[in-house]
PDB file of C-alpha atoms in Angstrom:
ATOM      1  CA  MET C 211       0.159   0.161  -0.023  1.00 51.00           C
ATOM      2  CA  TYR C 212       2.791   2.436   1.221  1.00 49.00           C
ATOM      3  CA  PHE C 213       4.731   1.557  -2.174  1.00 43.00           C
ATOM      4  CA  TYR C 214       1.487   1.938  -4.276  1.00 39.00           C
ATOM      5  CA  LYS C 215       0.780   5.560  -2.950  1.00 46.00           C
ATOM      6  CA  VAL C 216       4.764   6.478  -4.025  1.00 43.00           C
ATOM      7  CA  VAL C 217       4.678   5.692  -7.230  1.00 37.00           C
ATOM      8  CA  GLN C 218       0.951   7.497  -7.794  1.00 44.00           C
ATOM      9  CA  SER C 219       3.228  10.433  -5.773  1.00 51.00           C
ATOM     10  CA  ILE C 220       5.343   9.903  -8.711  1.00 43.00           C
ATOM     11  CA  SER C 221       3.018   9.868 -11.229  1.00 46.00           C
ATOM     12  CA  LEU C 222       1.468  13.092 -10.492  1.00 43.00           C
ATOM     13  CA  LEU C 223       4.474  15.312  -9.798  1.00 43.00           C
ATOM     14  CA  THR C 224       5.802  14.243 -13.684  1.00 45.00           C
ATOM     15  CA  MET C 225       2.343  14.376 -14.581  1.00 43.00           C
ATOM     16  CA  LEU C 226       2.629  18.142 -13.330  1.00 41.00           C
ATOM     17  CA  THR C 227       5.705  19.244 -13.909  1.00 44.00           C
ATOM     18  CA  ARG C 228       4.857  18.261 -17.885  1.00 42.00           C
ATOM     19  CA  GLN C 229       2.292  20.160 -17.784  1.00 42.00           C
ATOM     20  CA  SER C 230       3.957  23.311 -16.104  1.00 42.00           C
ATOM     21  CA  SER C 231       7.002  22.817 -18.756  1.00 43.00           C
ATOM     22  CA  PHE C 232       4.321  22.417 -21.642  1.00 47.00           C
ATOM     23  CA  LEU C 233       2.731  25.910 -19.876  1.00 47.00           C
ATOM     24  CA  MET C 234       5.727  27.849 -19.412  1.00 57.00           C
ATOM     25  CA  ASN C 235       7.260  26.806 -22.907  1.00 64.00           C
ATOM     26  CA  PRO C 236       5.663  28.770 -25.634  1.00 71.00           C
ATOM     27  CA  TYR C 237       6.790  27.545 -28.548  1.00 73.00           C
ATOM     28  CA  HIS C 238       4.870  25.157 -31.112  1.00 72.00           C
ATOM     29  CA  LEU C 239       6.901  22.293 -32.439  1.00 74.00           C
ATOM     30  CA  VAL C 240       4.828  20.759 -34.487  1.00 76.00           C
ATOM     31  CA  GLU C 241       3.696  17.205 -34.974  1.00 79.00           C
ATOM     32  CA  VAL C 242       5.148  14.626 -38.011  1.00 83.00           C
ATOM     33  CA  SER C 243       2.769  15.882 -40.883  1.00 88.00           C
ATOM     34  CA  PRO C 244       2.727  13.641 -44.144  1.00 91.00           C
ATOM     35  CA  TRP C 245       1.669  16.737 -46.003  1.00 92.00           C
ATOM     36  CA  PRO C 246       5.041  18.674 -47.414  1.00 92.00           C
ATOM     37  CA  LEU C 247       5.281  14.345 -48.738  1.00 94.00           C
ATOM     38  CA  THR C 248       1.770  14.261 -50.780  1.00 95.00           C
ATOM     39  CA  GLY C 249       2.048  18.056 -52.075  1.00 94.00           C
ATOM     40  CA  SER C 250       5.753  17.402 -53.067  1.00 95.00           C
ATOM     41  CA  LEU C 251       4.614  13.949 -55.163  1.00 95.00           C
ATOM     42  CA  GLY C 252       1.676  15.782 -56.175  1.00 95.00           C
ATOM     43  CA  ALA C 253       3.397  19.019 -57.483  1.00 94.00           C
ATOM     44  CA  LEU C 254       5.908  15.982 -59.573  1.00 95.00           C
ATOM     45  CA  PHE C 255       2.679  14.035 -60.920  1.00 95.00           C
ATOM     46  CA  LEU C 256       1.250  17.643 -61.949  1.00 93.00           C
ATOM     47  CA  THR C 257       4.544  19.206 -63.874  1.00 92.00           C
ATOM     48  CA  ALA C 258       5.236  15.560 -65.172  1.00 94.00           C
ATOM     49  CA  GLY C 259       1.729  15.657 -66.539  1.00 94.00           C
ATOM     50  CA  LEU C 260       1.944  18.594 -68.003  1.00 89.00           C
ATOM     51  CA  ALA C 261       5.183  17.883 -70.283  1.00 90.00           C
ATOM     52  CA  LEU C 262       3.484  14.976 -71.098  1.00 92.00           C
ATOM     53  CA  TRP C 263      -0.015  16.391 -72.039  1.00 90.00           C
ATOM     54  CA  PHE C 264       2.302  18.828 -74.339  1.00 83.00           C
ATOM     55  CA  HIS C 265       3.838  16.328 -76.230  1.00 87.00           C
ATOM     56  CA  GLY C 266       0.170  15.221 -77.228  1.00 87.00           C
ATOM     57  CA  TYR C 267      -0.129  12.027 -74.326  1.00 89.00           C
ATOM     58  CA  GLY C 268      -2.948  13.251 -72.766  1.00 86.00           C
ATOM     59  CA  VAL C 269      -4.187  14.519 -69.101  1.00 89.00           C
ATOM     60  CA  MET C 270      -4.450  11.443 -66.744  1.00 92.00           C
ATOM     61  CA  LEU C 271      -1.374  12.134 -64.963  1.00 93.00           C
ATOM     62  CA  THR C 272      -2.094  15.975 -65.132  1.00 92.00           C
ATOM     63  CA  PHE C 273      -5.655  15.250 -63.156  1.00 94.00           C
ATOM     64  CA  PHE C 274      -3.909  13.213 -61.227  1.00 94.00           C
ATOM     65  CA  GLY C 275      -1.763  15.976 -59.478  1.00 94.00           C
ATOM     66  CA  PHE C 276      -3.682  18.136 -59.520  1.00 93.00           C
ATOM     67  CA  ILE C 277      -6.457  16.154 -57.036  1.00 95.00           C
ATOM     68  CA  ILE C 278      -2.806  14.820 -54.971  1.00 95.00           C
ATOM     69  CA  ILE C 279      -2.142  18.941 -54.767  1.00 94.00           C
ATOM     70  CA  LEU C 280      -6.181  19.760 -54.111  1.00 93.00           C
ATOM     71  CA  MET C 281      -6.348  16.979 -50.960  1.00 94.00           C
ATOM     72  CA  THR C 282      -3.233  17.745 -49.562  1.00 94.00           C
ATOM     73  CA  MET C 283      -4.324  21.321 -49.198  1.00 93.00           C
ATOM     74  CA  VAL C 284      -7.321  20.657 -47.866  1.00 92.00           C
ATOM     75  CA  GLN C 285      -6.025  18.733 -44.860  1.00 92.00           C
ATOM     76  CA  TRP C 286      -2.961  21.022 -43.935  1.00 91.00           C
ATOM     77  CA  TRP C 287      -5.196  23.490 -43.816  1.00 91.00           C
ATOM     78  CA  ARG C 288      -7.812  21.611 -41.631  1.00 91.00           C
ATOM     79  CA  ASP C 289      -4.607  20.649 -39.129  1.00 91.00           C
ATOM     80  CA  VAL C 290      -3.595  24.313 -39.422  1.00 89.00           C
ATOM     81  CA  VAL C 291      -6.702  25.477 -39.035  1.00 89.00           C
ATOM     82  CA  ARG C 292      -7.139  23.020 -35.642  1.00 89.00           C
ATOM     83  CA  GLU C 293      -3.484  24.097 -33.968  1.00 87.00           C
ATOM     84  CA  ALA C 294      -4.400  28.179 -34.249  1.00 85.00           C
ATOM     85  CA  THR C 295      -8.057  27.720 -33.160  1.00 85.00           C
ATOM     86  CA  TYR C 296      -8.705  24.438 -30.926  1.00 85.00           C
ATOM     87  CA  GLN C 297      -5.329  23.647 -29.568  1.00 83.00           C
ATOM     88  CA  GLY C 298      -4.014  27.312 -28.657  1.00 80.00           C
ATOM     89  CA  TYR C 299      -0.615  26.340 -30.354  1.00 83.00           C
ATOM     90  CA  HIS C 300      -0.187  29.930 -32.234  1.00 83.00           C
ATOM     91  CA  THR C 301       0.849  31.866 -29.150  1.00 82.00           C
ATOM     92  CA  THR C 302       2.555  35.620 -29.464  1.00 84.00           C
ATOM     93  CA  TYR C 303       5.624  33.705 -30.067  1.00 85.00           C
ATOM     94  CA  VAL C 304       4.541  31.041 -32.333  1.00 86.00           C
ATOM     95  CA  ALA C 305       2.349  34.548 -34.171  1.00 87.00           C
ATOM     96  CA  ARG C 306       5.739  36.052 -34.619  1.00 90.00           C
ATOM     97  CA  GLY C 307       7.998  33.753 -36.160  1.00 89.00           C
ATOM     98  CA  LEU C 308       4.717  32.924 -38.762  1.00 89.00           C
ATOM     99  CA  ARG C 309       5.231  36.496 -39.554  1.00 92.00           C
ATOM    100  CA  ILE C 310       8.666  36.823 -40.694  1.00 94.00           C
ATOM    101  CA  GLY C 311       8.170  33.118 -42.193  1.00 93.00           C
ATOM    102  CA  MET C 312       5.692  34.952 -43.813  1.00 94.00           C
ATOM    103  CA  ILE C 313       7.537  37.522 -44.740  1.00 95.00           C
ATOM    104  CA  LEU C 314      10.314  35.523 -45.978  1.00 96.00           C
ATOM    105  CA  PHE C 315       8.387  32.961 -48.375  1.00 95.00           C
ATOM    106  CA  ILE C 316       6.662  36.726 -50.073  1.00 96.00           C
ATOM    107  CA  VAL C 317      10.822  37.809 -50.540  1.00 96.00           C
ATOM    108  CA  SER C 318      11.326  34.465 -52.390  1.00 96.00           C
ATOM    109  CA  GLU C 319       8.280  34.698 -54.301  1.00 95.00           C
ATOM    110  CA  VAL C 320      10.058  38.536 -55.354  1.00 95.00           C
ATOM    111  CA  CYS C 321      12.917  36.448 -56.462  1.00 95.00           C
ATOM    112  CA  PHE C 322      11.055  34.512 -58.254  1.00 94.00           C
ATOM    113  CA  PHE C 323       9.063  36.835 -60.653  1.00 95.00           C
ATOM    114  CA  PHE C 324      12.591  38.555 -60.484  1.00 95.00           C
ATOM    115  CA  ALA C 325      13.761  36.318 -62.993  1.00 94.00           C
ATOM    116  CA  PHE C 326      10.922  36.546 -65.266  1.00 93.00           C
ATOM    117  CA  PHE C 327      11.430  39.861 -65.689  1.00 94.00           C
ATOM    118  CA  TRP C 328      15.057  39.710 -66.013  1.00 93.00           C
ATOM    119  CA  ALA C 329      14.400  37.664 -69.017  1.00 90.00           C
ATOM    120  CA  PHE C 330      11.955  39.896 -70.797  1.00 91.00           C
ATOM    121  CA  PHE C 331      14.027  42.564 -70.183  1.00 91.00           C
ATOM    122  CA  HIS C 332      17.121  41.286 -71.077  1.00 88.00           C
ATOM    123  CA  SER C 333      15.157  40.215 -74.456  1.00 86.00           C
ATOM    124  CA  SER C 334      13.046  42.963 -75.190  1.00 85.00           C
ATOM    125  CA  LEU C 335      16.127  46.068 -74.902  1.00 85.00           C
ATOM    126  CA  ALA C 336      18.482  44.411 -77.025  1.00 80.00           C
ATOM    127  CA  PRO C 337      16.639  42.445 -79.334  1.00 76.00           C
ATOM    128  CA  ASP C 338      18.607  40.408 -82.069  1.00 73.00           C
ATOM    129  CA  MET C 339      18.401  39.246 -85.760  1.00 70.00           C
ATOM    130  CA  SER C 340      15.995  36.645 -85.294  1.00 66.00           C
ATOM    131  CA  MET C 341      13.093  39.246 -84.093  1.00 65.00           C
ATOM    132  CA  GLY C 342      14.057  41.542 -86.932  1.00 65.00           C
ATOM    133  CA  GLN C 343      16.149  43.310 -84.138  1.00 70.00           C
ATOM    134  CA  ASP C 344      12.396  45.120 -82.615  1.00 75.00           C
ATOM    135  CA  TRP C 345      10.737  44.112 -79.687  1.00 81.00           C
ATOM    136  CA  PRO C 346       8.114  43.014 -80.054  1.00 80.00           C
ATOM    137  CA  PRO C 347       9.196  40.657 -82.954  1.00 80.00           C
ATOM    138  CA  TRP C 348       7.896  41.961 -86.497  1.00 76.00           C
ATOM    139  CA  GLY C 349       4.753  39.912 -87.427  1.00 75.00           C
ATOM    140  CA  LEU C 350       3.430  39.861 -84.002  1.00 77.00           C
ATOM    141  CA  ASN C 351       0.110  41.083 -83.019  1.00 82.00           C
ATOM    142  CA  SER C 352       0.573  41.542 -79.058  1.00 82.00           C
ATOM    143  CA  LEU C 353      -2.576  42.523 -77.136  1.00 86.00           C
ATOM    144  CA  ASN C 354      -3.945  45.873 -76.666  1.00 87.00           C
ATOM    145  CA  PRO C 355      -2.309  47.247 -72.991  1.00 90.00           C
ATOM    146  CA  TRP C 356      -6.207  49.418 -72.830  1.00 90.00           C
ATOM    147  CA  GLY C 357      -8.464  46.761 -73.189  1.00 90.00           C
ATOM    148  CA  VAL C 358      -8.839  43.704 -71.013  1.00 92.00           C
ATOM    149  CA  PRO C 359      -5.347  44.297 -69.310  1.00 93.00           C
ATOM    150  CA  LEU C 360      -6.058  47.944 -68.248  1.00 94.00           C
ATOM    151  CA  LEU C 361      -9.644  46.338 -66.698  1.00 95.00           C
ATOM    152  CA  ASN C 362      -7.944  43.622 -65.234  1.00 95.00           C
ATOM    153  CA  THR C 363      -5.485  46.077 -63.405  1.00 95.00           C
ATOM    154  CA  ILE C 364      -8.668  47.883 -62.234  1.00 96.00           C
ATOM    155  CA  ILE C 365      -9.980  44.931 -61.124  1.00 96.00           C
ATOM    156  CA  LEU C 366      -6.698  43.949 -59.343  1.00 95.00           C
ATOM    157  CA  LEU C 367      -6.758  47.893 -57.124  1.00 94.00           C
ATOM    158  CA  SER C 368      -9.991  47.501 -56.566  1.00 96.00           C
ATOM    159  CA  SER C 369      -9.608  43.811 -54.148  1.00 96.00           C
ATOM    160  CA  GLY C 370      -6.537  44.799 -52.626  1.00 94.00           C
ATOM    161  CA  VAL C 371      -9.367  48.134 -51.699  1.00 95.00           C
ATOM    162  CA  THR C 372     -11.740  45.526 -50.576  1.00 96.00           C
ATOM    163  CA  VAL C 373      -9.058  43.446 -48.498  1.00 96.00           C
ATOM    164  CA  THR C 374      -8.025  46.394 -46.499  1.00 95.00           C
ATOM    165  CA  TRP C 375     -11.508  47.194 -45.980  1.00 95.00           C
ATOM    166  CA  ALA C 376     -11.941  43.669 -44.852  1.00 94.00           C
ATOM    167  CA  HIS C 377      -8.797  43.826 -42.593  1.00 94.00           C
ATOM    168  CA  HIS C 378     -10.218  47.082 -41.186  1.00 94.00           C
ATOM    169  CA  ALA C 379     -13.779  45.696 -40.445  1.00 93.00           C
ATOM    170  CA  LEU C 380     -12.121  42.632 -39.102  1.00 91.00           C
ATOM    171  CA  LEU C 381     -10.188  44.883 -36.426  1.00 91.00           C
ATOM    172  CA  ALA C 382     -12.593  47.105 -35.136  1.00 90.00           C
ATOM    173  CA  GLY C 383     -14.974  44.566 -35.126  1.00 86.00           C
ATOM    174  CA  THR C 384     -17.682  44.702 -37.726  1.00 89.00           C
ATOM    175  CA  ARG C 385     -18.405  41.586 -38.837  1.00 88.00           C
ATOM    176  CA  ALA C 386     -20.684  41.411 -41.166  1.00 90.00           C
ATOM    177  CA  GLU C 387     -18.852  44.128 -43.062  1.00 92.00           C
ATOM    178  CA  ALA C 388     -15.345  41.955 -42.942  1.00 92.00           C
ATOM    179  CA  VAL C 389     -17.741  38.754 -44.202  1.00 93.00           C
ATOM    180  CA  TRP C 390     -18.952  41.090 -47.680  1.00 94.00           C
ATOM    181  CA  SER C 391     -16.198  42.641 -48.160  1.00 95.00           C
ATOM    182  CA  LEU C 392     -14.610  39.253 -48.315  1.00 95.00           C
ATOM    183  CA  VAL C 393     -16.694  38.138 -50.337  1.00 96.00           C
ATOM    184  CA  LEU C 394     -16.294  40.794 -53.068  1.00 96.00           C
ATOM    185  CA  THR C 395     -12.535  40.265 -52.589  1.00 96.00           C
ATOM    186  CA  ILE C 396     -13.132  37.097 -54.216  1.00 96.00           C
ATOM    187  CA  ALA C 397     -15.658  37.322 -56.615  1.00 97.00           C
ATOM    188  CA  LEU C 398     -13.331  40.419 -57.813  1.00 97.00           C
ATOM    189  CA  GLY C 399     -10.344  37.599 -57.776  1.00 96.00           C
ATOM    190  CA  PHE C 400     -12.323  35.079 -59.409  1.00 96.00           C
ATOM    191  CA  TYR C 401     -13.136  37.880 -62.492  1.00 96.00           C
ATOM    192  CA  PHE C 402      -9.778  38.711 -62.600  1.00 97.00           C
ATOM    193  CA  THR C 403      -9.068  34.950 -63.718  1.00 96.00           C
ATOM    194  CA  VAL C 404     -11.871  34.433 -66.290  1.00 96.00           C
ATOM    195  CA  LEU C 405     -11.181  37.730 -67.891  1.00 95.00           C
ATOM    196  CA  GLN C 406      -6.985  36.515 -68.422  1.00 94.00           C
ATOM    197  CA  ALA C 407      -8.621  33.001 -69.241  1.00 94.00           C
ATOM    198  CA  GLY C 408     -10.666  34.896 -72.449  1.00 92.00           C
ATOM    199  CA  GLU C 409      -7.417  37.126 -73.218  1.00 92.00           C
ATOM    200  CA  TYR C 410      -5.393  33.765 -73.688  1.00 91.00           C
ATOM    201  CA  LEU C 411      -8.136  32.290 -75.600  1.00 89.00           C
ATOM    202  CA  GLU C 412      -8.097  35.664 -78.129  1.00 87.00           C
ATOM    203  CA  THR C 413      -4.169  35.852 -78.375  1.00 88.00           C
ATOM    204  CA  SER C 414      -2.717  35.469 -81.722  1.00 85.00           C
ATOM    205  CA  PHE C 415       0.306  33.920 -80.259  1.00 86.00           C
ATOM    206  CA  THR C 416       1.515  31.227 -78.100  1.00 83.00           C
ATOM    207  CA  VAL C 417       3.936  30.321 -75.639  1.00 82.00           C
ATOM    208  CA  ALA C 418       5.936  28.164 -78.329  1.00 80.00           C
ATOM    209  CA  ASP C 419       6.684  31.539 -81.004  1.00 80.00           C
ATOM    210  CA  GLY C 420       9.769  32.700 -79.911  1.00 81.00           C
ATOM    211  CA  VAL C 421      10.932  34.702 -76.485  1.00 85.00           C
ATOM    212  CA  TYR C 422       8.046  37.062 -76.656  1.00 87.00           C
ATOM    213  CA  GLY C 423       5.698  34.537 -76.305  1.00 87.00           C
ATOM    214  CA  SER C 424       7.618  32.820 -73.359  1.00 89.00           C
ATOM    215  CA  THR C 425       7.810  35.145 -71.555  1.00 90.00           C
ATOM    216  CA  PHE C 426       4.780  36.544 -71.768  1.00 92.00           C
ATOM    217  CA  PHE C 427       2.523  33.849 -70.746  1.00 93.00           C
ATOM    218  CA  VAL C 428       5.429  32.348 -68.522  1.00 92.00           C
ATOM    219  CA  ALA C 429       5.483  35.676 -66.376  1.00 94.00           C
ATOM    220  CA  THR C 430       1.260  36.276 -66.572  1.00 94.00           C
ATOM    221  CA  GLY C 431       0.461  32.400 -66.301  1.00 93.00           C
ATOM    222  CA  PHE C 432       2.432  32.229 -63.116  1.00 94.00           C
ATOM    223  CA  HIS C 433       1.104  35.240 -61.886  1.00 95.00           C
ATOM    224  CA  GLY C 434      -2.334  33.900 -62.488  1.00 95.00           C
ATOM    225  CA  LEU C 435      -1.936  30.928 -60.604  1.00 93.00           C
ATOM    226  CA  HIS C 436      -0.732  33.155 -57.806  1.00 95.00           C
ATOM    227  CA  VAL C 437      -4.205  34.788 -58.380  1.00 96.00           C
ATOM    228  CA  MET C 438      -5.794  31.613 -57.973  1.00 95.00           C
ATOM    229  CA  ILE C 439      -4.080  30.209 -54.509  1.00 93.00           C
ATOM    230  CA  GLY C 440      -4.702  33.958 -53.588  1.00 95.00           C
ATOM    231  CA  THR C 441      -8.184  33.595 -54.326  1.00 96.00           C
ATOM    232  CA  ALA C 442      -8.368  29.962 -52.495  1.00 94.00           C
ATOM    233  CA  PHE C 443      -6.304  31.417 -49.172  1.00 94.00           C
ATOM    234  CA  LEU C 444      -9.232  34.281 -49.150  1.00 95.00           C
ATOM    235  CA  ALA C 445     -11.980  31.492 -49.332  1.00 95.00           C
ATOM    236  CA  VAL C 446     -10.344  29.641 -46.623  1.00 94.00           C
ATOM    237  CA  CYS C 447     -10.268  33.173 -44.349  1.00 93.00           C
ATOM    238  CA  LEU C 448     -13.982  33.608 -45.627  1.00 94.00           C
ATOM    239  CA  LEU C 449     -14.820  30.556 -44.059  1.00 93.00           C
ATOM    240  CA  ARG C 450     -12.826  30.898 -40.429  1.00 91.00           C
ATOM    241  CA  HIS C 451     -14.499  34.470 -40.623  1.00 90.00           C
ATOM    242  CA  VAL C 452     -18.115  32.726 -40.434  1.00 90.00           C
ATOM    243  CA  TYR C 453     -17.140  30.282 -38.118  1.00 89.00           C
ATOM    244  CA  ALA C 454     -15.882  33.042 -35.424  1.00 86.00           C
ATOM    245  CA  HIS C 455     -12.251  31.796 -35.753  1.00 88.00           C
ATOM    246  CA  PHE C 456     -10.895  34.704 -35.812  1.00 88.00           C
ATOM    247  CA  SER C 457     -10.681  38.170 -33.149  1.00 85.00           C
ATOM    248  CA  THR C 458      -9.942  41.455 -33.453  1.00 86.00           C
ATOM    249  CA  SER C 459      -6.206  40.347 -31.642  1.00 82.00           C
ATOM    250  CA  HIS C 460      -5.817  37.222 -32.932  1.00 83.00           C
ATOM    251  CA  HIS C 461      -6.321  36.906 -37.021  1.00 88.00           C
ATOM    252  CA  LEU C 462      -2.690  35.669 -38.603  1.00 88.00           C
ATOM    253  CA  GLY C 463      -4.489  33.297 -41.238  1.00 90.00           C
ATOM    254  CA  PHE C 464      -5.669  36.315 -42.644  1.00 93.00           C
ATOM    255  CA  GLU C 465      -3.261  38.512 -41.844  1.00 94.00           C
ATOM    256  CA  ALA C 466      -1.218  36.373 -44.289  1.00 94.00           C
ATOM    257  CA  ALA C 467      -4.462  36.170 -47.265  1.00 95.00           C
ATOM    258  CA  ALA C 468      -3.986  39.939 -47.268  1.00 95.00           C
ATOM    259  CA  TRP C 469      -0.168  40.137 -47.320  1.00 96.00           C
ATOM    260  CA  TYR C 470       0.023  37.677 -49.990  1.00 96.00           C
ATOM    261  CA  TRP C 471      -2.841  39.423 -51.925  1.00 96.00           C
ATOM    262  CA  HIS C 472      -1.042  42.900 -52.001  1.00 96.00           C
ATOM    263  CA  PHE C 473       2.152  41.031 -53.244  1.00 96.00           C
ATOM    264  CA  VAL C 474      -0.172  39.794 -56.558  1.00 96.00           C
ATOM    265  CA  ASP C 475      -1.449  43.274 -56.831  1.00 95.00           C
ATOM    266  CA  VAL C 476       1.801  44.960 -56.783  1.00 95.00           C
ATOM    267  CA  VAL C 477       3.293  41.995 -59.305  1.00 96.00           C
ATOM    268  CA  TRP C 478       0.774  42.798 -61.441  1.00 96.00           C
ATOM    269  CA  LEU C 479       1.545  46.580 -61.555  1.00 95.00           C
ATOM    270  CA  PHE C 480       4.922  46.227 -62.880  1.00 94.00           C
ATOM    271  CA  LEU C 481       3.657  43.282 -65.642  1.00 94.00           C
ATOM    272  CA  PHE C 482       0.743  46.152 -66.544  1.00 95.00           C
ATOM    273  CA  LEU C 483       3.625  48.503 -66.989  1.00 93.00           C
ATOM    274  CA  SER C 484       6.418  46.081 -68.333  1.00 92.00           C
ATOM    275  CA  ILE C 485       4.936  43.587 -70.306  1.00 91.00           C
ATOM    276  CA  TYR C 486       1.729  44.766 -71.943  1.00 91.00           C
ATOM    277  CA  TRP C 487       2.262  48.433 -71.965  1.00 91.00           C
ATOM    278  CA  TRP C 488       6.127  49.275 -72.763  1.00 88.00           C
ATOM    279  CA  GLY C 489       6.343  46.062 -74.571  1.00 81.00           C
ATOM    280  CA  SER C 490       4.193  46.782 -76.856  1.00 77.00           C
ATOM    281  CA  ALA C 491       5.042  50.373 -77.517  1.00 67.00           C
ATOM    282  CA  GLY C 492       6.623  49.455 -80.607  1.00 45.00           C
ATOM    283  CA  CYS C 493       4.542  46.792 -81.708  1.00 47.00           C
ATOM    284  CA  THR C 494       2.253  46.856 -85.148  1.00 44.00           C
ATOM    285  CA  PRO C 495       1.263  50.165 -86.609  1.00 44.00           C
ATOM    286  CA  SER C 496      -2.200  48.536 -85.882  1.00 42.00           C
ATOM    287  CA  HIS C 497      -2.027  48.679 -82.325  1.00 43.00           C
ATOM    288  CA  HIS C 498       0.346  51.862 -82.905  1.00 41.00           C
ATOM    289  CA  GLU C 499      -2.485  53.562 -84.440  1.00 43.00           C
ATOM    290  CA  VAL C 500      -4.781  52.646 -81.064  1.00 41.00           C
ATOM    291  CA  LEU C 501      -1.888  53.885 -78.888  1.00 39.00           C
ATOM    292  CA  THR C 502      -1.726  56.782 -80.910  1.00 42.00           C
ATOM    293  CA  SER C 503      -5.319  57.326 -80.827  1.00 44.00           C
ATOM    294  CA  TRP C 504      -5.578  56.978 -77.041  1.00 42.00           C
ATOM    295  CA  TRP C 505      -3.058  59.319 -76.571  1.00 43.00           C
TER     296      TRP C 505
END
């Protein structure tokens, strides 16, 4: 009986020590997760499937990779929401680290798009003989920047205003206002994607039409991909806000989504000014007449 009481006392002391050490530790060591592995496999299958699709081998592998990435996004977001909302792991120290991580991620995205702008200006500032020593190359009809590109610019700038409106409404505690401003932001992002897809269908050149086509479609296409990812990010924030996961002082997920969306806005401004406007200034006579009449 005495030995049992000693063992019970030691077990109770050990449990209290563990609980106190847990409470005194503000950091969060994430559990073992399979989602980085499944996300990497999904990206591999998607990339390989796109390469096979371009060579006429069908879209089954592309679809399979897309499904894996979609399932990974759902499960990974579920785990992060559970850690932040229900388990309380996102303390002040953890939130500060996550903010730094998001800033570093956006910096890496800046470097990612910097390579595309470098390729564009490297070819446009010194076009060689194969392009007729002119930019855009002779015989290539570039897009009118004052049509759909200008409309998309207005749409993205407006979405930046609405997402800022949602942030201020969240800080002020006006829940309904934050919900409707987020809905408007998501609708503008979706509308931008639809217009971008329609613009691609109307272009007279493809990604295989020399350096102009490749730089145009790769730069604007990757930006469109980021718009779709940002729209999904904001949609998750909308659902979390509907279920009251955010408060006036604890809404790190929404802050990260808003930072990402503002980054997408700024990148589009550079794309519009450089590729659409400046890049088409020396275009074919028909477009030159359009620009002259507009000014």
